[in-house]
Coordinates of C-alpha atoms and ligand atoms in Angstrom, one line a residue:
M488 CA 89.2 3.7 116.5
K489 CA 89.2 5.3 113.0
R490 CA 92.6 5.6 111.3
A491 CA 93.5 8.6 109.1
L492 CA 96.5 9.4 106.9
V493 CA 97.5 13.1 106.7
C494 CA 99.8 13.8 103.7
G495 CA 101.6 17.1 104.2
A496 CA 101.5 16.7 108.0
G497 CA 104.9 18.4 108.3
G498 CA 103.3 21.6 106.9
F499 CA 101.1 24.3 108.3
I500 CA 97.5 23.1 107.7
G501 CA 98.4 19.4 107.8
G502 CA 100.0 20.0 111.3
H503 CA 96.8 21.6 112.6
L504 CA 94.7 18.9 110.9
V505 CA 96.6 16.2 112.8
K506 CA 95.8 17.9 116.1
K507 CA 92.1 18.2 115.1
L508 CA 91.9 14.5 114.2
K509 CA 93.6 13.6 117.5
R510 CA 91.0 15.7 119.3
E511 CA 88.3 13.8 117.4
G512 CA 89.7 10.5 118.7
Y513 CA 91.5 9.2 115.5
W514 CA 94.7 7.2 115.2
V515 CA 96.7 9.4 112.8
R516 CA 99.7 8.7 110.6
G517 CA 101.4 11.8 109.3
V518 CA 103.6 11.8 106.2
D519 CA 105.7 14.5 104.6
I520 CA 109.0 15.0 102.8
K521 CA 110.3 16.9 105.9
P522 CA 109.4 17.0 109.6
H523 CA 107.3 19.9 111.0
E524 CA 109.6 22.9 111.4
F525 CA 107.9 24.4 114.5
V526 CA 106.2 21.8 116.7
P527 CA 106.6 18.1 117.5
T528 CA 104.0 16.2 115.5
Q529 CA 101.0 14.9 117.5
A530 CA 100.5 12.1 115.0
D531 CA 100.7 8.5 116.3
G532 CA 103.2 7.7 113.6
F533 CA 105.1 10.0 111.2
R534 CA 106.9 8.9 108.0
L535 CA 109.3 10.9 106.0
L536 CA 108.4 10.1 102.4
D537 CA 108.5 11.8 99.0
L538 CA 105.0 11.4 97.7
R539 CA 106.1 12.2 94.1
D540 CA 107.1 8.5 94.0
P541 CA 104.3 6.0 93.6
Q542 CA 106.0 3.4 95.8
S543 CA 106.2 6.0 98.6
C544 CA 102.5 6.6 98.3
R545 CA 101.9 2.9 98.7
T546 CA 104.2 2.8 101.8
A547 CA 102.4 5.7 103.3
L548 CA 99.0 3.9 102.8
T549 CA 100.2 0.6 104.1
L550 CA 99.4 -0.4 107.7
S551 CA 101.4 -3.1 109.4
D552 CA 98.3 -5.0 110.5
G553 CA 97.1 -5.5 106.9
G554 CA 94.1 -3.2 107.5
S555 CA 93.3 0.0 105.7
F556 CA 93.0 3.7 106.5
E557 CA 89.4 4.9 106.7
E558 CA 90.3 8.4 105.7
V559 CA 93.1 10.0 103.7
Y560 CA 93.7 13.7 103.7
Q561 CA 95.9 14.9 100.8
L562 CA 97.5 18.2 101.7
A563 CA 101.1 17.6 100.5
A564 CA 102.2 20.2 98.0
D565 CA 105.2 22.2 96.8
M566 CA 103.7 25.6 97.5
G567 CA 104.2 29.1 99.0
G568 CA 102.9 32.6 98.7
M569 CA 102.7 34.6 95.4
G570 CA 106.4 35.3 95.4
F571 CA 107.2 31.6 95.4
I572 CA 104.4 30.5 93.0
S573 CA 105.4 33.1 90.4
R574 CA 109.0 32.1 90.3
A575 CA 108.7 28.3 90.7
E576 CA 106.1 27.5 88.1
C577 CA 107.8 24.3 86.8
E578 CA 108.4 22.9 90.3
V579 CA 104.8 23.7 91.2
L580 CA 103.4 22.0 88.1
H581 CA 105.8 19.0 88.1
N582 CA 105.9 18.1 91.8
N583 CA 102.3 18.7 92.6
A584 CA 101.0 16.8 89.6
L585 CA 103.1 13.8 90.5
I586 CA 102.0 13.9 94.1
N587 CA 98.3 14.3 93.3
I588 CA 98.2 11.7 90.5
H589 CA 100.1 9.0 92.5
M590 CA 98.2 9.6 95.7
A591 CA 94.7 9.5 94.2
H592 CA 95.6 6.5 92.0
T593 CA 97.2 4.5 94.9
A594 CA 94.5 5.4 97.4
A595 CA 91.8 4.2 95.0
E596 CA 93.6 1.0 94.1
M597 CA 94.2 0.2 97.8
G598 CA 90.5 0.6 98.5
I599 CA 90.5 3.8 100.6
P600 CA 86.9 4.6 101.3
R601 CA 87.2 8.4 101.8
Y602 CA 89.7 10.7 100.2
F603 CA 90.1 14.5 100.8
F604 CA 91.9 16.8 98.4
S605 CA 93.0 20.3 99.3
S606 CA 92.4 22.6 96.4
S607 CA 92.5 26.4 96.3
V608 CA 90.5 29.4 95.2
C609 CA 93.5 30.0 93.0
I610 CA 91.7 27.9 90.4
Y611 CA 89.3 30.9 89.8
R612 CA 89.9 33.7 87.3
D613 CA 90.8 37.2 88.3
M614 CA 87.8 39.2 89.5
Q615 CA 86.9 42.8 89.8
P616 CA 86.3 44.4 93.3
D617 CA 82.5 45.0 92.7
E618 CA 81.8 41.6 91.1
A619 CA 79.0 39.5 92.5
S620 CA 80.1 36.2 94.1
V621 CA 80.8 33.2 92.0
T622 CA 79.9 29.7 92.7
E623 CA 81.9 26.5 92.5
D624 CA 80.5 25.8 89.0
D625 CA 81.7 29.2 87.7
A626 CA 85.3 27.9 87.8
V627 CA 84.7 26.8 84.2
P628 CA 85.5 28.1 81.6
A629 CA 88.7 28.4 83.6
N630 CA 91.4 31.0 83.5
P631 CA 93.5 30.9 86.7
D632 CA 96.1 33.6 86.8
N633 CA 98.9 31.2 87.9
E634 CA 100.2 27.7 87.2
Y635 CA 99.5 26.6 90.8
G636 CA 95.8 27.2 90.1
W637 CA 95.9 25.3 86.9
E638 CA 97.5 22.3 88.6
K639 CA 95.0 22.4 91.4
L640 CA 92.2 22.4 88.8
Y641 CA 93.6 19.4 87.1
A642 CA 94.3 17.6 90.4
E643 CA 90.6 18.2 91.4
R644 CA 89.6 16.4 88.3
V645 CA 92.0 13.5 88.9
A646 CA 90.7 13.0 92.4
M647 CA 87.0 13.2 91.2
A648 CA 87.6 10.8 88.3
Y649 CA 89.1 8.2 90.7
G650 CA 86.0 8.8 92.8
R651 CA 83.8 7.9 89.9
R652 CA 85.7 4.8 88.9
Y653 CA 86.4 3.3 92.3
P654 CA 84.2 3.0 95.5
M655 CA 86.1 6.0 97.0
Q656 CA 84.2 9.0 98.3
V657 CA 86.1 12.0 97.2
R658 CA 85.8 15.4 98.9
V659 CA 87.4 18.6 97.5
A660 CA 87.8 21.9 99.3
R661 CA 89.0 25.1 97.7
F662 CA 90.8 26.8 100.6
E663 CA 90.9 30.5 100.8
N664 CA 94.1 32.2 102.2
C665 CA 94.6 30.3 105.4
Y666 CA 96.8 31.8 108.2
G667 CA 97.6 31.2 111.8
P668 CA 100.5 30.2 114.1
E669 CA 102.9 27.4 113.2
G670 CA 103.1 28.2 109.5
T671 CA 106.0 29.3 107.3
W672 CA 106.8 32.9 108.2
T673 CA 110.1 33.5 106.5
G674 CA 112.4 32.1 103.7
G675 CA 110.3 33.1 100.6
R676 CA 107.4 30.7 100.8
E677 CA 105.4 32.5 103.4
K678 CA 102.0 33.9 102.5
A679 CA 100.8 37.5 102.9
P680 CA 99.5 37.4 106.5
A681 CA 102.7 35.7 107.8
A682 CA 105.0 37.9 105.7
L683 CA 103.3 41.0 107.0
C684 CA 103.4 39.8 110.6
R685 CA 107.2 39.2 110.1
K686 CA 107.8 42.6 108.5
V687 CA 105.9 44.4 111.3
A688 CA 107.7 42.3 114.0
E689 CA 111.1 43.1 112.5
A690 CA 110.4 46.9 112.1
E691 CA 111.5 49.4 114.7
D692 CA 108.7 51.5 116.3
S693 CA 108.1 54.6 114.0
G694 CA 109.8 52.7 111.1
T695 CA 108.6 51.9 107.6
I696 CA 107.5 48.6 106.1
E697 CA 107.3 47.8 102.4
V698 CA 104.2 46.0 101.1
W699 CA 103.7 44.6 97.6
G700 CA 101.0 46.2 95.4
D701 CA 98.9 49.2 96.4
G702 CA 96.8 47.7 99.2
T703 CA 93.5 47.6 97.3
A704 CA 93.5 43.9 96.3
I705 CA 90.5 42.1 98.0
R706 CA 90.9 38.8 99.8
V707 CA 89.4 36.5 102.4
F708 CA 91.7 35.4 105.1
T709 CA 90.7 32.2 106.9
Y710 CA 92.0 31.3 110.4
V711 CA 93.5 27.8 110.5
D712 CA 91.2 26.5 113.3
D713 CA 88.2 27.4 111.3
L714 CA 89.7 25.8 108.2
V715 CA 90.4 22.4 109.8
D716 CA 86.9 22.4 111.3
G717 CA 85.6 22.9 107.8
I718 CA 87.8 20.1 106.3
F719 CA 86.5 17.7 108.9
A720 CA 82.8 18.7 108.3
L721 CA 83.2 18.4 104.6
M722 CA 85.0 15.0 104.8
H723 CA 82.1 13.6 106.8
S724 CA 79.4 15.1 104.5
D725 CA 77.8 13.8 101.3
L726 CA 78.8 17.0 99.3
D727 CA 80.2 15.8 96.0
G728 CA 82.3 18.1 93.9
P729 CA 84.4 21.1 94.9
V730 CA 83.4 23.3 97.9
N731 CA 84.7 26.8 98.6
L732 CA 86.1 26.9 102.2
G733 CA 86.8 30.3 103.6
S734 CA 85.7 33.1 105.9
E735 CA 82.7 35.3 105.0
E736 CA 84.8 38.4 105.9
R737 CA 86.4 40.2 103.0
A738 CA 89.3 42.5 103.5
T739 CA 91.7 44.6 101.4
V740 CA 95.4 44.0 101.7
G741 CA 95.4 47.5 103.3
D742 CA 93.0 46.3 105.9
L743 CA 95.2 43.3 106.6
V744 CA 98.3 45.6 107.0
R745 CA 96.4 47.9 109.4
T746 CA 95.2 44.9 111.4
V747 CA 98.7 43.5 111.8
I748 CA 100.1 46.9 112.8
E749 CA 97.3 47.4 115.4
A750 CA 98.1 43.9 116.9
S751 CA 101.8 45.0 117.2
G752 CA 101.0 48.3 119.0
K753 CA 103.6 50.0 116.9
R754 CA 103.4 53.2 114.8
L755 CA 104.6 52.4 111.3
T756 CA 104.6 53.9 107.9
V757 CA 103.5 51.7 105.0
K758 CA 105.3 52.0 101.6
Y759 CA 103.6 50.2 98.8
V760 CA 106.0 48.8 96.2
P761 CA 105.7 46.8 93.0
G762 CA 105.6 43.0 93.5
P763 CA 103.7 39.8 92.7
V764 CA 100.3 40.6 94.1
G765 CA 98.0 38.1 92.2
V766 CA 94.4 38.8 91.3
H767 CA 92.5 42.0 92.0
A768 CA 89.6 40.6 93.9
R769 CA 88.0 37.4 95.3
N770 CA 84.4 36.9 96.0
F771 CA 83.1 33.3 96.3
S772 CA 79.8 31.8 97.4
K773 CA 80.0 29.9 100.7
A774 CA 76.5 28.5 100.3
R775 CA 77.7 24.9 99.9
I776 CA 79.9 24.7 103.0
A777 CA 77.3 26.8 104.9
S778 CA 74.8 24.1 104.0
L779 CA 76.7 21.8 106.4
G780 CA 76.3 24.3 109.3
W781 CA 79.9 25.4 109.0
K782 CA 80.9 29.0 109.2
S783 CA 84.1 30.7 110.3
K784 CA 84.2 31.8 113.9
V785 CA 87.4 33.8 114.1
S786 CA 87.5 37.3 112.7
L787 CA 90.5 38.7 111.0
R788 CA 91.3 40.9 114.0
E789 CA 91.1 38.0 116.4
G790 CA 93.0 35.7 114.1
I791 CA 95.8 38.2 113.7
A792 CA 95.8 38.9 117.4
R793 CA 96.6 35.1 117.9
T794 CA 99.1 34.9 115.0
Y795 CA 101.2 38.0 115.5
P796 CA 102.6 37.1 118.9
W797 CA 103.7 33.7 117.6
I798 CA 105.5 35.2 114.6
Q799 CA 107.0 38.0 116.9
A800 CA 108.4 35.2 119.1
Q801 CA 109.9 33.4 116.1
V802 CA 111.5 36.7 115.0
K803 CA 113.0 37.1 118.5
V804 CA 114.4 33.6 118.6
A805 CA 115.9 34.0 115.1
R806 CA 117.5 37.3 116.1
N807 CA 118.9 35.8 119.3
S808 CA 120.4 32.8 117.5
A809 CA 121.9 35.0 114.8
A810 CA 123.5 37.1 117.6
H811 CA 125.1 34.0 119.1
T812 CA 126.7 32.8 115.8
Ligands
NAD539 P1 102.7 23.9 103.6 O1 103.7 24.1 102.6 O2 102.9 24.3 105.0 O3 102.4 22.3 103.6 C1 102.6 21.4 102.5 C2 103.5 20.3 103.0 O4 103.6 19.4 101.8 C3 104.9 20.7 103.4 O5 105.1 20.3 104.7 C4 105.8 20.0 102.4 O6 107.0 19.6 102.9 C5 104.9 18.8 102.0 N1 105.4 18.3 100.7 C6 105.8 19.0 99.6 N2 106.3 18.2 98.7 C7 106.2 16.9 99.2 C8 106.5 15.6 98.7 N3 107.0 15.5 97.5 N4 106.2 14.6 99.5 C9 105.7 14.7 100.7 N5 105.3 15.9 101.2 C10 105.6 17.0 100.5 O7 101.3 24.4 103.0 P2 99.9 24.6 103.7 O8 99.6 26.0 103.7 O9 99.8 23.7 104.9 O10 99.0 24.0 102.6 C11 98.5 22.6 102.6 C12 97.6 22.4 101.4 O11 96.6 23.3 101.3 C13 98.4 22.5 100.1 O12 98.0 21.5 99.2 C14 98.1 23.8 99.6 O13 98.2 23.9 98.2 C15 96.6 24.0 100.0 N6 96.2 25.4 100.2 C16 96.7 26.2 101.1 C17 96.3 27.5 101.2 C18 96.8 28.4 102.3 O14 96.4 29.6 102.4 N7 97.8 28.0 103.1 C19 95.4 28.0 100.3 C20 94.9 27.1 99.4 C21 95.3 25.8 99.3

C-alpha cells in the first residue's frame, strides 16, 4: 500500500484530497496546524503540527516503521480570499515562505521520491478581458498583483530547485479558483464563490446583497472534485514544471452571482460596491493538463448546485446556535 502525506489536510482542498487518496487505496497521514472545521478527517493518521517549524516538517515526514512516504502533497498555506490576502500581506509572505522552504528542504533531505506543490494562477499578471490565453511559460517576466502570488512564484522555484538537486520528482499545479462544499464560508478568509453563497443564503427573499466590484471581472471557477482528480493525474505524470489546473469554463463575477441566486430560488437585487476585487481577467492555456487526458467535468451551474445547499445548511446551523446562546 502506497503511503502519502497531505500537508494542509485540515483545509478545504487538502480534506478533499485525503478522501481522493483513500478512494485510490492509499494509507494517508494528514497534517495541519488545526483540525478540519467541518468533517472528521478520513486520514489514517492526523498530526497537529506547525509546518513553519523545520522540526515539525521532519516529524510530519517521519514514519514509525522507519520507512518513507512515497508521495507528499504540500497544500498547507496561510491563505484566504482577496479580502484576506490584501490585508495580511506580511503573514502571507512570512508564514507561507517558511512552510514551503522547510517542507521542500526536509522532504528532499529525507529522500521523498515524489513531491507536489500547490501553486496558484495568482502568480500571473493582470490580464484584459479580450486577451488571448497565456501559457505556463508566460508567467515570466512576472508581475503578480498581490504578495500571495509573489510568494507562490518563489515557492514554485524552491520546490523545483530541490527537484533538480535531489532525486525527488516535483510536480507543481497552479490552481484556479477552487470551490465546493466543506471549505471556509465565513470569517473573512472565504473566497468569492463561498462568500456569495453565504450572502445569498443569509438574504431574505426579495432582499439585496452587496458584491465587491462591478461584476465584470472574468474568472475560472473549478469544482473541488475536478481539482483533486487533476492533482492526482499530475502527480502520477511525467510533466515537469508548473501546470495550470482549472476548468475551461470562463465566467464573469456577475455570472457567478446569477448562478448562485438561481441555485437559491430567491429573487434578489445585487448592489455592486467597492472592494478588493483582484485582477480584471484570467485566461490560461490548459493544454499541458489536457495532455494527460484531464478535463473538468463539473460545470459552474452544477458545482454551485452542489455547493449552495451545503453553505445554506451551515448558515442555518450558525443561526440556530446563535439563537440558543
Ligand atoms: P485552506 O485554507 O482551506 O487550507 C490550507 C490549510 O493549511 C489550512 O487548513 C491551514 O490551517 C493550513 N495551514 C496554514 N498554516 C499552517 C502551518 N503553519 N502549519 C500547518 N498547516 C497550516 O485553503 P485551500 O483552499 O484548501 O488551499 C490549499 C492550497 O491550495 C493552498 O496552498 C492554497 O494557496 C492553494 N490554492 C488554493 C486555491 C483555491 O481556490 N482554494 C487557489 C489557488 C491555490
